[in-house]
């Protein structure tokens, strides 16, 4: 491996741990008031440049001794709520009764929803506090928004969940929610150097989000680490998703070799090889698996499915206020209307065959390992990057996570993607936590 292309690093220096915050609030060493204010200094220092928020929820005023359990505490959920004191950024395609929801479009710049999206309600019921609405690209599509990457402000933070990933990486809040239609959770998590978790399709509700493609749209989580993301997901859902941090059982890993691997940069290729060789040295069973033709064909089926559904999902906006769409999205939607029902139905058949064929992949390993993106975040604010390594797994509905810990020679994060069996999200999160921890400790 070319060592000059790669370094190992800890998590983003300013990232906040949801697990630590929740534990300290629960045991009384930190008040919910103080916990919610933890990100205030960095927000004050960086928000003018990073542009993470569309609207903020003002943090509670500090009490005279806000770090003490005896100081005044705001009502942020019951005393036993698992996410009490945890502040969560909400991507601005999720409906919120307390804040405007613009979907990244000037068409909705004064829009106010009467209800919260289902996932927002789940988080509130678990005691979480909404930090505010985070910037999304226009209708969660490709057109870049204003958010900058906190690791290097001249690089894209990725999209479409730009503000959610950047806010966690910068230390604004310990967790955030986003959505993925192609690669909009995994890719920005990789570019900003945080954990991203895209659950199995429909494991979490999409009720109350602005859909782009209902067969693909999946909601998910950002946090400082895999264990933090799993903790938040488990706490708001009641599902057994939290990882066992004491377990050191190495997983069976299959390195997925696809027909698009030639777009990987040398640094990303080095990162993947490094992670695989280290995992093997640490006791994991590691083998390589070649992409079946059925799955290669399914990668190409993603576009007609997304296009056909997007043309219907945004038909009202295109017909009634086309001048308020970006030229790029206007052109895309106009073209998307040309996808015929027969083309769409055939793409769905290809996707269904691939879902069935994907089961055999996991006979080679519990989880699959591959890049989260072709390279580190591009040094441009005119792109959100390429989702070529993400689209297939979104189409198949399989759970995926971004694993942090590696950077290129310029200090930009290189994210690795791990994919699991459908419905086996906890097993995936446990395996990803194992590899993430090993990579962090190998520096």
Tab-separated table of C-alpha atoms in Angstrom, residues 32-41 43 53 56-63 74 76 87 99 129-132 172:
chain	number	residue	atom	x	y	z
A	32	UNK	CA	-30.149	19.044	29.707
A	33	UNK	CA	-29.831	22.830	29.541
A	34	UNK	CA	-26.042	22.656	29.481
A	35	UNK	CA	-26.045	19.703	27.086
A	36	UNK	CA	-28.157	21.537	24.526
A	37	UNK	CA	-25.777	24.497	24.714
A	38	UNK	CA	-22.610	22.479	24.051
A	39	UNK	CA	-22.527	23.423	20.384
A	40	UNK	CA	-23.149	27.148	20.904
A	41	UNK	CA	-19.497	28.323	20.809
A	43	UNK	CA	-22.045	27.689	15.990
A	53	UNK	CA	-28.930	25.946	9.310
A	56	UNK	CA	-32.304	27.568	14.389
A	57	UNK	CA	-34.038	26.622	17.592
A	58	UNK	CA	-32.638	29.118	20.111
A	59	UNK	CA	-30.721	27.297	22.810
A	60	UNK	CA	-31.949	27.777	26.389
A	61	UNK	CA	-30.303	30.585	28.302
A	62	UNK	CA	-27.467	29.394	30.532
A	63	UNK	CA	-28.253	29.041	34.204
A	74	UNK	CA	-35.686	22.993	30.812
A	76	UNK	CA	-36.722	18.507	27.245
A	87	UNK	CA	-29.784	18.058	20.279
A	99	UNK	CA	-40.125	25.585	12.172
A	129	UNK	CA	-34.394	18.555	21.301
A	130	UNK	CA	-34.553	19.840	17.740
A	131	UNK	CA	-31.508	22.021	17.058
A	132	UNK	CA	-33.191	23.477	13.995
A	172	UNK	CA	-23.035	21.954	16.297
